[in-house]
Tab-separated table of C-alpha atoms in Angstrom:
chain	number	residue	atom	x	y	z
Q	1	UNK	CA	19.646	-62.122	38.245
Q	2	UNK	CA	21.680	-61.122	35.048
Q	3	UNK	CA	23.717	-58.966	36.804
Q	4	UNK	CA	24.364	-61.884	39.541
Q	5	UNK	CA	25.589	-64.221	36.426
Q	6	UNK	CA	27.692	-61.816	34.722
Q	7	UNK	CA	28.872	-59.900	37.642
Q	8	UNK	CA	31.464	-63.185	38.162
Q	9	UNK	CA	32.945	-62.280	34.887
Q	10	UNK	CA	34.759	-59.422	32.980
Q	11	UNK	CA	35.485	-57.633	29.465
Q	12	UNK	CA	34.647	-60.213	26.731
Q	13	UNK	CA	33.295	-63.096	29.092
Q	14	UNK	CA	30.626	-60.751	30.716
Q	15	UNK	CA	29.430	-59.826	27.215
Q	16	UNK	CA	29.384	-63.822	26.016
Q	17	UNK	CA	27.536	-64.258	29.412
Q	18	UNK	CA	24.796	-61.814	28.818
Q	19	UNK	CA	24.347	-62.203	25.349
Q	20	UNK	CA	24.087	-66.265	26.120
Q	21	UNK	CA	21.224	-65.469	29.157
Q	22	UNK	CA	19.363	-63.171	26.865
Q	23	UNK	CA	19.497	-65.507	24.231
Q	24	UNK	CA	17.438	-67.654	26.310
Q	25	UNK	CA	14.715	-65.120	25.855
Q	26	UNK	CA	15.148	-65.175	21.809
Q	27	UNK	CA	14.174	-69.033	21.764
Q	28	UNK	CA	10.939	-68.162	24.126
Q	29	UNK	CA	10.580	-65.282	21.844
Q	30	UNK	CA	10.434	-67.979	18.966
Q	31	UNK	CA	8.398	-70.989	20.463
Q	32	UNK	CA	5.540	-68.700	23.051
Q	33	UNK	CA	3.834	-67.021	20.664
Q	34	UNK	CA	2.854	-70.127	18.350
Q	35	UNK	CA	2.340	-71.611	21.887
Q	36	UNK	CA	0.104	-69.358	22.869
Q	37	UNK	CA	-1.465	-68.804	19.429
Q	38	UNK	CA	-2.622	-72.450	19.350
Q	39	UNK	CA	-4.161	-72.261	22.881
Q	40	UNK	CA	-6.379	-69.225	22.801
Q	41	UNK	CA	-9.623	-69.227	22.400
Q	42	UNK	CA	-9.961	-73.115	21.991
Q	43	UNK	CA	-13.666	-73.113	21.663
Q	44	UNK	CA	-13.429	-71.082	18.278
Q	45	UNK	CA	-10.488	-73.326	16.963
Q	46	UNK	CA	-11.333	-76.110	18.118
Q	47	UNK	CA	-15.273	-76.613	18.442
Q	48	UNK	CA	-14.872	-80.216	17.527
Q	49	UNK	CA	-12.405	-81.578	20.133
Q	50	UNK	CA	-13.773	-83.424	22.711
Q	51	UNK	CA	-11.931	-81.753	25.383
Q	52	UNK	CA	-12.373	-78.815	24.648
Q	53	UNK	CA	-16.661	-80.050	24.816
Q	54	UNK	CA	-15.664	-81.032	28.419
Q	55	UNK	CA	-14.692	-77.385	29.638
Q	56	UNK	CA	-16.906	-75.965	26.973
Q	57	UNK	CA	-18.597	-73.613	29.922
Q	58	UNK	CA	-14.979	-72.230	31.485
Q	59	UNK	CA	-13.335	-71.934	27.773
Q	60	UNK	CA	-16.488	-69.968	26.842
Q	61	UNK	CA	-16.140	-67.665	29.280
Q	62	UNK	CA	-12.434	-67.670	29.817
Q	63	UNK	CA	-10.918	-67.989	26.325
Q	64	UNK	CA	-7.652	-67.298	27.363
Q	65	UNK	CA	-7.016	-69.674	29.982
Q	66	UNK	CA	-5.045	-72.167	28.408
Q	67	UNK	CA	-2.005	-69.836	27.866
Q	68	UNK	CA	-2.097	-68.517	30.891
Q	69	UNK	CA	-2.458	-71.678	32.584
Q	70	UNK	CA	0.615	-72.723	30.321
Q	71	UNK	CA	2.603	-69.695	31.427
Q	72	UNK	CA	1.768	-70.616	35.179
Q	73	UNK	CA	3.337	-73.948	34.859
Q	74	UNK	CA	6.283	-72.589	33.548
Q	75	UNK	CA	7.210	-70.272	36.233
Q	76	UNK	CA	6.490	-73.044	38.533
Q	77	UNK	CA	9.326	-75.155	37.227
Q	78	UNK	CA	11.380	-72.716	36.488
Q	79	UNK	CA	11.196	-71.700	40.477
Q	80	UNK	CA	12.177	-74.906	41.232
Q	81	UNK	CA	15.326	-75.284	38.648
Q	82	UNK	CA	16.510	-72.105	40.490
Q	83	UNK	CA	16.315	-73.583	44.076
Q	84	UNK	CA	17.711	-76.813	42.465
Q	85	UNK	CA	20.820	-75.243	40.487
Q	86	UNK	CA	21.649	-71.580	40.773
Q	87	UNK	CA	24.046	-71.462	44.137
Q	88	UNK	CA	23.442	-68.585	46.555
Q	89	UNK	CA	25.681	-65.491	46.180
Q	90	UNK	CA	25.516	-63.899	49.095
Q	91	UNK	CA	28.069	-65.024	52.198
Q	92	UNK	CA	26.535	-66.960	54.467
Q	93	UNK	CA	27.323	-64.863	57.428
Q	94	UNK	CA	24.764	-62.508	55.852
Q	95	UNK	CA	22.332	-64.678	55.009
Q	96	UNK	CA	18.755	-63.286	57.218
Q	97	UNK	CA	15.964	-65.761	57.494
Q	98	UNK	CA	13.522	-65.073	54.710
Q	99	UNK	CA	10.594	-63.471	55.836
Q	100	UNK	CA	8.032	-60.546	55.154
Q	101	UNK	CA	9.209	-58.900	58.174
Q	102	UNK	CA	12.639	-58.776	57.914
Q	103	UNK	CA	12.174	-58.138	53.970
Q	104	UNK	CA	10.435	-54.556	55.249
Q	105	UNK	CA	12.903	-53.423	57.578
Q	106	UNK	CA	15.660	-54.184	55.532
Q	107	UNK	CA	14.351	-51.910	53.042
Q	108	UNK	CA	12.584	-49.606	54.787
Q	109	UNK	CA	16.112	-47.969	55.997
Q	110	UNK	CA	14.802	-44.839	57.119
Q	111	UNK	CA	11.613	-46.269	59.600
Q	112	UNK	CA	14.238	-49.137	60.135
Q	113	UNK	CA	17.345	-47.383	60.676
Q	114	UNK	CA	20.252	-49.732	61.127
Q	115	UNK	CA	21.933	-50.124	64.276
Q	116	UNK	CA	25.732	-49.314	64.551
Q	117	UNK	CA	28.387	-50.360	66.984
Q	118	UNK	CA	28.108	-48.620	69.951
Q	119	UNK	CA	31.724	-47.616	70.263
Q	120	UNK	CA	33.824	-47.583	67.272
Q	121	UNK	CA	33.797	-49.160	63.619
Q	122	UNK	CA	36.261	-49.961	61.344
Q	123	UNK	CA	36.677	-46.838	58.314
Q	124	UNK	CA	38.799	-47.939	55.506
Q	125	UNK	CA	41.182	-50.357	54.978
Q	126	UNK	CA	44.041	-47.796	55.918
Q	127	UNK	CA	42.069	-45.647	57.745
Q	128	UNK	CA	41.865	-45.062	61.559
Q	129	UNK	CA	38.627	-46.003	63.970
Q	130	UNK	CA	36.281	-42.948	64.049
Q	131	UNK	CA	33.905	-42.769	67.408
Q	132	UNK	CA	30.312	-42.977	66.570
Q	133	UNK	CA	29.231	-39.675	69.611
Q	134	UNK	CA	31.988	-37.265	68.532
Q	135	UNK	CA	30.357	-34.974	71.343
Q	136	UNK	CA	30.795	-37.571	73.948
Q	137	UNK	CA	34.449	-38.392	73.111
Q	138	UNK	CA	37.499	-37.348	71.249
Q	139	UNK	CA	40.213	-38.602	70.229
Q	140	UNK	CA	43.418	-38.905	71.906
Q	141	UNK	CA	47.313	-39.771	70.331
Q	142	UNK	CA	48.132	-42.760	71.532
Q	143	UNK	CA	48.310	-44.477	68.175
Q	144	UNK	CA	49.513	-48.453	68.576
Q	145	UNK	CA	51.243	-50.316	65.192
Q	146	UNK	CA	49.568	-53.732	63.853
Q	147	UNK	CA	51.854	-55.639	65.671
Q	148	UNK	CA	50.987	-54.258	69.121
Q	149	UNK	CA	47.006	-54.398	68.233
Q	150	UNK	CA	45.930	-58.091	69.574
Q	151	UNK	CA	47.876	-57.735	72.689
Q	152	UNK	CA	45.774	-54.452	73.712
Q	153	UNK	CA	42.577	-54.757	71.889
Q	154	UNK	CA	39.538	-56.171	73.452
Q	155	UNK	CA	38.788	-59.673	72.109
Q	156	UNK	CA	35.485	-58.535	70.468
Q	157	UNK	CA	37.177	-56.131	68.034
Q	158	UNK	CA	38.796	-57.537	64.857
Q	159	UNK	CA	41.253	-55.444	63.053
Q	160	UNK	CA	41.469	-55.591	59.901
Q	161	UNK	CA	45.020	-56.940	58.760
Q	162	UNK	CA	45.497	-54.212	56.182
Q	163	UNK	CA	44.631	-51.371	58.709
Q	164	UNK	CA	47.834	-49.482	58.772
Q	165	UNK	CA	47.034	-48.122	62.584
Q	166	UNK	CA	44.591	-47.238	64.580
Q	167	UNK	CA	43.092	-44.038	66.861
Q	168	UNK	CA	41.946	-44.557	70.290
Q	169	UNK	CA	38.308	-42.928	71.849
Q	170	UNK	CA	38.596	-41.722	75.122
Q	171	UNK	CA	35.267	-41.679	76.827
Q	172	UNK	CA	36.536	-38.641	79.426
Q	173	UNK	CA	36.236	-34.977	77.576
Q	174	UNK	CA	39.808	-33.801	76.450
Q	175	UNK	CA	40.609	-30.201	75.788
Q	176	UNK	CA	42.553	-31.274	72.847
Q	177	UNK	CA	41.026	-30.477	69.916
Q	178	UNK	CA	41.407	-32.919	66.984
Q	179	UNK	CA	43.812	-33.025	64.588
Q	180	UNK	CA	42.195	-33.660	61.727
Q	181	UNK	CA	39.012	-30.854	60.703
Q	182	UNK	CA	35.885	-32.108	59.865
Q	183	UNK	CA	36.503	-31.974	56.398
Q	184	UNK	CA	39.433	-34.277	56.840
Q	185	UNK	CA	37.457	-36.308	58.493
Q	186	UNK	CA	34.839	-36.679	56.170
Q	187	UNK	CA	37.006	-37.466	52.966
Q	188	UNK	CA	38.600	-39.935	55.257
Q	189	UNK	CA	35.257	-41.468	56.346
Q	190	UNK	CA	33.915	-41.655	52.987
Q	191	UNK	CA	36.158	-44.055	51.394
Q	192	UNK	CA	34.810	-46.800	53.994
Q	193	UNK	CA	31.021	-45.819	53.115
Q	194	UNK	CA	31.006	-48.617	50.005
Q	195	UNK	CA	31.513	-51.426	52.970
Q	196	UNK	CA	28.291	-50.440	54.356
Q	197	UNK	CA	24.841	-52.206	53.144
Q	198	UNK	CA	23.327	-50.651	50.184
Q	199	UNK	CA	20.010	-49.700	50.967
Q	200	UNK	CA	17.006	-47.561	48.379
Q	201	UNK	CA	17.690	-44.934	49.503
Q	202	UNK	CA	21.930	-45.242	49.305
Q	203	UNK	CA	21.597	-46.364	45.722
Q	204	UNK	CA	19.219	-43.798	45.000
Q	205	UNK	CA	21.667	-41.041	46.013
Q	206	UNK	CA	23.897	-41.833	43.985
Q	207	UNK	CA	23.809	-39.487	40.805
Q	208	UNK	CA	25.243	-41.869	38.532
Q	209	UNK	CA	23.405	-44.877	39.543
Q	210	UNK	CA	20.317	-42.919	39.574
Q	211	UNK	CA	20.693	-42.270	35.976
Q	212	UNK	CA	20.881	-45.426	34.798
Q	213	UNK	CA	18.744	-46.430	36.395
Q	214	UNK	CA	16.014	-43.706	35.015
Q	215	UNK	CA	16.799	-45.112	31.352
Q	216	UNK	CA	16.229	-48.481	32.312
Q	217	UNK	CA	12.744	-48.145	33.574
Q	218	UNK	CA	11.993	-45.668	30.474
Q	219	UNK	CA	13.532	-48.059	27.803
Q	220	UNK	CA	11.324	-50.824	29.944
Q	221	UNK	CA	8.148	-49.447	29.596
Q	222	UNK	CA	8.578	-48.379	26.198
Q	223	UNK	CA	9.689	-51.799	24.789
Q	224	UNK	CA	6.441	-53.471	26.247
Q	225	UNK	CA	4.164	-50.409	24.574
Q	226	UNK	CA	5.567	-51.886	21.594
Q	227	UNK	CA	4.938	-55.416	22.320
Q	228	UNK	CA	1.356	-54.507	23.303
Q	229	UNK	CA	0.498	-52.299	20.884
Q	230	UNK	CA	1.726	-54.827	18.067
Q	231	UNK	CA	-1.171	-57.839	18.984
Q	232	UNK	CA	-3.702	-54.529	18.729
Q	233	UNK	CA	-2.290	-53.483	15.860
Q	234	UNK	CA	-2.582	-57.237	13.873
Q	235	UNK	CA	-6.569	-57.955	14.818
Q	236	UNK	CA	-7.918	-54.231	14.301
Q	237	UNK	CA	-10.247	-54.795	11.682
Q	238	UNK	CA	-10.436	-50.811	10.696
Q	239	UNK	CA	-6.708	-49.498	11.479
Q	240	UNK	CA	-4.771	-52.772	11.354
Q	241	UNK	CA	-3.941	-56.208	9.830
Q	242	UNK	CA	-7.111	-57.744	10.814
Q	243	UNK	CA	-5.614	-61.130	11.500
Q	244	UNK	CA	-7.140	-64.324	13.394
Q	245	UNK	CA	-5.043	-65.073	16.921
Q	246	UNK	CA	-3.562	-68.035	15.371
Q	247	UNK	CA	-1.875	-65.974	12.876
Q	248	UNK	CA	0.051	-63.188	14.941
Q	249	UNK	CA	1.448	-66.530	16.976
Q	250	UNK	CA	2.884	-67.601	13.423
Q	251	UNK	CA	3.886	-64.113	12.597
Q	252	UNK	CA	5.646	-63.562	16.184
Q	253	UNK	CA	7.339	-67.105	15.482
Q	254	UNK	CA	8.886	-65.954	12.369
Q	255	UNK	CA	9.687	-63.059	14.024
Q	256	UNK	CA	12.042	-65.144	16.445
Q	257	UNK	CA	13.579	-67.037	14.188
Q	258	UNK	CA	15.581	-63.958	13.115
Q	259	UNK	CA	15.816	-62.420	16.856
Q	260	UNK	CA	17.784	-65.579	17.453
Q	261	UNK	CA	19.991	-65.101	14.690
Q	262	UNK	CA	20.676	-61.863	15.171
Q	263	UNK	CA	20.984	-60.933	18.859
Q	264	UNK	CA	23.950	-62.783	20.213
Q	265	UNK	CA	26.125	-61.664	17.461
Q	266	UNK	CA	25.081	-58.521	17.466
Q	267	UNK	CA	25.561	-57.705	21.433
Q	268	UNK	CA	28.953	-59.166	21.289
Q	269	UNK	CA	30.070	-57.621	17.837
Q	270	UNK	CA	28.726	-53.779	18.751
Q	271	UNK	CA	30.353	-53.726	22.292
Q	272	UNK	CA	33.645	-55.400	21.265
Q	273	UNK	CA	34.149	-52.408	18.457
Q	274	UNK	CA	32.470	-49.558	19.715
Q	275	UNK	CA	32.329	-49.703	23.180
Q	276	UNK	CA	30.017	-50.833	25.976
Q	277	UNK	CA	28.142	-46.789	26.421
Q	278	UNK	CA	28.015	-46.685	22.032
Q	279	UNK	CA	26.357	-49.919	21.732
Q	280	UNK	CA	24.089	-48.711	24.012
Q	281	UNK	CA	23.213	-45.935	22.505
Q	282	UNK	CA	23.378	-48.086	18.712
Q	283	UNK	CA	20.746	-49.948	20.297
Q	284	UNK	CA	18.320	-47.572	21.729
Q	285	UNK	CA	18.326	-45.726	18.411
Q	286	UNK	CA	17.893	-49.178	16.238
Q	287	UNK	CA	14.729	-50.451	18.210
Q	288	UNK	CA	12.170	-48.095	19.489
Q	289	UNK	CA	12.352	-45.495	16.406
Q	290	UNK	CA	11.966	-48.750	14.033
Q	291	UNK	CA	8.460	-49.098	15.302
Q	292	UNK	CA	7.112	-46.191	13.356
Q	293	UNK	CA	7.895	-48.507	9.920
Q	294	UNK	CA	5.485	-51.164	11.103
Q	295	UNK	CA	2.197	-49.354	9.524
Q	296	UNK	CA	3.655	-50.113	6.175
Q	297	UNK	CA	1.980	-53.712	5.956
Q	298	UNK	CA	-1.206	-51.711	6.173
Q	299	UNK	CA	0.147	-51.459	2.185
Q	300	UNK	CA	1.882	-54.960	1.974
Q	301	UNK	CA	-1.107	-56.893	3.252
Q	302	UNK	CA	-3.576	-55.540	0.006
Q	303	UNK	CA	-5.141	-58.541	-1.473
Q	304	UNK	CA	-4.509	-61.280	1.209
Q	305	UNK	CA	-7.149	-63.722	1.906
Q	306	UNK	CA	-9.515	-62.260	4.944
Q	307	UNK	CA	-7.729	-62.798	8.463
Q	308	UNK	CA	-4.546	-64.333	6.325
Q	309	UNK	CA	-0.943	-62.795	6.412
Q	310	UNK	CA	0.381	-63.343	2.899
Q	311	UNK	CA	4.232	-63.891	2.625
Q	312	UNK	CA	5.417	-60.184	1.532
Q	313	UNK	CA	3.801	-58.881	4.628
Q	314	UNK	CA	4.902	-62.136	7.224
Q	315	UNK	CA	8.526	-61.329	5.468
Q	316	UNK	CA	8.283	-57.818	6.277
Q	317	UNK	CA	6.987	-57.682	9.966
Q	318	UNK	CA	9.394	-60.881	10.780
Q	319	UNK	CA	12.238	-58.982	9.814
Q	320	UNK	CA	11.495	-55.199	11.465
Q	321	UNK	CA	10.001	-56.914	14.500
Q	322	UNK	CA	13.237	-58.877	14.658
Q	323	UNK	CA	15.594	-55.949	14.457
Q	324	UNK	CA	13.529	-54.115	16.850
Q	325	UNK	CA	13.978	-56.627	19.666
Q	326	UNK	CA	17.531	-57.849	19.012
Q	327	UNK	CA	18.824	-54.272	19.474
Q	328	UNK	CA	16.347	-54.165	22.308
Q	329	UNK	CA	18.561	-56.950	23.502
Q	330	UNK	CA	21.804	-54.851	23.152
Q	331	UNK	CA	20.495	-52.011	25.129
Q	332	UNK	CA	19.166	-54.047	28.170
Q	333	UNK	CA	22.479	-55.859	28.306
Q	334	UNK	CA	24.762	-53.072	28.031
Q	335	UNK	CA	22.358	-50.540	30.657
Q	336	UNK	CA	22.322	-54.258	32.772
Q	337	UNK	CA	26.297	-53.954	32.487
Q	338	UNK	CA	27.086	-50.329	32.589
Q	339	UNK	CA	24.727	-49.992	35.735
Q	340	UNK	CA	26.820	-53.107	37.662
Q	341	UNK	CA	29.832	-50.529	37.484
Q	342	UNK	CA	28.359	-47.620	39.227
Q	343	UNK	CA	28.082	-49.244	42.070
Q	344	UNK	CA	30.257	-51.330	44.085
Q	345	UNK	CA	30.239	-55.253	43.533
Q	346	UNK	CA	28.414	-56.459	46.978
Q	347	UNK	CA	25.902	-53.677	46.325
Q	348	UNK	CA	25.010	-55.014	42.975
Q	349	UNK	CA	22.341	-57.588	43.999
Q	350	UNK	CA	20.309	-54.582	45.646
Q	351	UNK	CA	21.100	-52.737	42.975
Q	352	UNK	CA	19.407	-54.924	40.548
Q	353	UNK	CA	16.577	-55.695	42.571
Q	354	UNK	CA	15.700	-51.540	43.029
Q	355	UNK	CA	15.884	-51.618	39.036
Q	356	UNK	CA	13.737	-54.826	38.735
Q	357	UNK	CA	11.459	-53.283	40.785
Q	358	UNK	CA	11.409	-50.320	38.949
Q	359	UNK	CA	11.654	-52.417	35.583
Q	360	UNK	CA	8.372	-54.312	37.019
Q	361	UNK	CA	5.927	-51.276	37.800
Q	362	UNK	CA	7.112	-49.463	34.260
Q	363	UNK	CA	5.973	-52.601	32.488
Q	364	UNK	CA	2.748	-52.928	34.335
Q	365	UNK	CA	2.146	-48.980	33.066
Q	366	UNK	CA	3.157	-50.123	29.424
Q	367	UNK	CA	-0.260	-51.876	28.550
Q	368	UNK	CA	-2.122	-49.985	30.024
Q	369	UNK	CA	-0.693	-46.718	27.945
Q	370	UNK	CA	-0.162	-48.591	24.891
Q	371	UNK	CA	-4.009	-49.927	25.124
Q	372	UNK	CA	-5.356	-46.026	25.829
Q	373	UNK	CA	-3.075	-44.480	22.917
Q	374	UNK	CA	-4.144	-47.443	20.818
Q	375	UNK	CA	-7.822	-47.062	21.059
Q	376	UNK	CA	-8.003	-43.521	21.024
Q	377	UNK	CA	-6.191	-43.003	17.987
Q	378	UNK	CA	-8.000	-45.315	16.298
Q	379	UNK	CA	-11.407	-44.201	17.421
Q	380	UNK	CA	-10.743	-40.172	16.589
Q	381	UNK	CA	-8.608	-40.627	13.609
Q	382	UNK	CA	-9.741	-41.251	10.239
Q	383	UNK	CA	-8.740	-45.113	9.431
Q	384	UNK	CA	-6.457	-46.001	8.848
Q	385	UNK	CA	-4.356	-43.666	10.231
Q	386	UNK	CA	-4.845	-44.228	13.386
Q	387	UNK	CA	-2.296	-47.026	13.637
Q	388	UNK	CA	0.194	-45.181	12.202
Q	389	UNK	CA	-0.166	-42.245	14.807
Q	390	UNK	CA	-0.104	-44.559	17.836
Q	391	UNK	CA	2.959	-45.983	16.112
Q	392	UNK	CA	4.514	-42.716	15.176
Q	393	UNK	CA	3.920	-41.628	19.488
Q	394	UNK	CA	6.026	-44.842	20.735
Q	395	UNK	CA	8.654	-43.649	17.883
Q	396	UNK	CA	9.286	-39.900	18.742
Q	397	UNK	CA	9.552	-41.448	22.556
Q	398	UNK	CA	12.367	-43.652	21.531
Q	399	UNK	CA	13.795	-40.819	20.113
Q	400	UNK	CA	13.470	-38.821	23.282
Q	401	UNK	CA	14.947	-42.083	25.137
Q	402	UNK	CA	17.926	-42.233	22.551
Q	403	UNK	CA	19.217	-38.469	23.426
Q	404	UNK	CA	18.652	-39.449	27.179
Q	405	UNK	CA	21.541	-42.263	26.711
Q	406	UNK	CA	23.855	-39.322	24.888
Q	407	UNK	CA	23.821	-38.203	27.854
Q	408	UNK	CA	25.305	-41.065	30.075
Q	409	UNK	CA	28.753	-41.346	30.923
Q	410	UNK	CA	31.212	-43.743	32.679
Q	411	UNK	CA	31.855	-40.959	35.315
């Protein structure tokens, strides 16, 4: 979806575009967590409040309905704003009807393969017409001029009007060999192989693409280990800031107050001076290595009141948490932007959906990785260090991410 409401711009307006959308995600970032701070657990906050009496037997067992409830409603209208407002990209010659069906064979390619034309297709835009059963046919050397083409070809076949000329299939064997060798043919062949579909598999093959790709669903699952790991890390009583649930939404609050601030101002600024591939790589070193400084309220946070966040410490995690996820920003938008290039613009909207999809299963492993690491280190290791070493983990892989984007090029 970013890529779809970018891809209509370029240079400077793609950046403003992305850093605009994304920014969307700083105000959430800012208002969810108090949101969902407020709502858990409403039978310990709440014990008074005569709702919360009524559904005293589902909030009891259940204390974390409300915010997911919450969070359900909000997908729900945001569905329909999307079927309301946001206009279809795709022509409507290619528009399929939407079903689970047709959704499986169109990307299931190879149980599914596509069928062709059965006698010739069109190659490149000032290519020639290659026979699909080379075996069957060959070709011959009549070749006709654009002028002479609608007076001699069938009425089913629609030149293109920059083809320069075209090449005839004969379906009686010749003796004549070709003139062209298959190599010829092939470098000839291959400029029209962007017109076709993009399929898994077709993206996937592609080296470049396939890189980017890789670093997407890495820095993915990475940035949700940190957000998991952080609402672990605030109500361990032995290896953390032992903090009520109402708290970590006011921390996380404060926390966007500066993402918002910083992030569109610094995806713009980075990319417009050092480039869209340094910014990347600016940001993947400024967000995932930070993480390792967030043990460091475990010394702030000496003397607060008992499940309180004083101000030094609310100060400190607000601002660290903030840098982390604003230059998390600049690294989604630029991989988001960099990966749109390497592949042609009507394959983009598969494109992004193979890295959503990707995207989606990496940040279903994060929790479950950030919750084992978690708990592990702070069961075997001596509190409270065992924050710090979960911490220190994510870190060295955001370092190990970080030399992974050296390592991405343009070309």
């Amino acid at each position: 979806c970013l890529g779809e409401l970018s891809a209509p711009f370029n240079g400077e307006g793609q950046q403003m575009c992305m850093g605009i959308v994304i920014g969307m995600w700083g105000y959430g970032f800012l208002i969810n967590p108090a949101l969902g701070g407020y709502l858990s657990d409403p039978v310990k906050q709440y014990p008074n409040s005569l709702f919360v009496e009524l559904l005293h037997p589902i909030f009891s067992r259940y204390p974390f309905l409300l915010p997911n409830v919450l969070g359900c409603l909000l997908c729900l209208v945001a569905f329909f704003l999307v079927g309301r407002y946001v206009e279809e990209t795709l022509p409507e010659e290619k528009l399929q009807p939407f079903s689970l069906w047709n959704l499986i064979k169109s990307k299931c390619s190879c149980c599914f393969p596509r069928q062709q034309p059965a006698f010739i297709r069109r190659v490149s835009s000032w290519g020639l017409f290659k026979h699909l059963h080379p075996t069957e046919a060959e070709m011959s050397d009549e070749i006709i001029s654009a002028d002479e083409r609608k007076d001699v070809l069938p009425k089913w076949v629609s030149p293109s009007p920059s083809t320069s000329s075209l090449v005839y299939m004969s379906r009686s064997p010749s003796p004549q060999k070709p003139k062209q060798d298959d190599e010829q043919l092939m470098e000839t062949t291959s400029i029209g192989e962007d017109e076709e579909p993009a399929t898994i598999r077709s993206l996937w093959n592609r080296k470049l693409t396939r890189r980017h790709l890789v670093v997407y669903w890495m820095y993915s699952f990475l940035v949700i280990c940190v957000d998991e790991t952080f609402p672990l890390y605030c109500i361990s009583k032995e290896s953390g800031l032992a903090v009520q649930e109402k708290n970590i939404g006011n921390v996380l609050s404060g926390t966007g107050l500066f993402y918002v601030s910083l992030q569109y101002f610094l995806l713009t600024g980075l990319v417009d001076r050092f480039g869209l591939y340094s910014a990347m790589r600016i940001g993947a070193f400024m967000s995932i290595p930070l993480c390792c400084l967030m043990p460091v309220t475990l010394i702030t946070i000496k003397g607060a009141p008992e499940g309180q966040v004083n101000w030094p410490t609310l100060a400190y995690i607000s601002v660290v948490y903030a840098v982390i996820r604003a230059f998390s920003t600049v690294t989604f938008s630029t991989l988001t932007m960099s990966t749109n290039k390497t592949v042609p613009p009507h394959h983009r909207a598969t494109m992004n959906g193979f890295s959503m999809l990707g995207g989606s299963l990496a940040k279903a492993a994060g929790p479950t990785f950030a919750g084992f690491l978690f708990s592990t280190s702070v069961s075997t290791i001596v509190p409270p260090y065992g924050s710090v070493v979960a911490y220190s983990v994510i870190s060295m892989l955001g370092v190990g991410l970080f030399i992974r984007t050296l390592l991405l090029t343009p070309k």
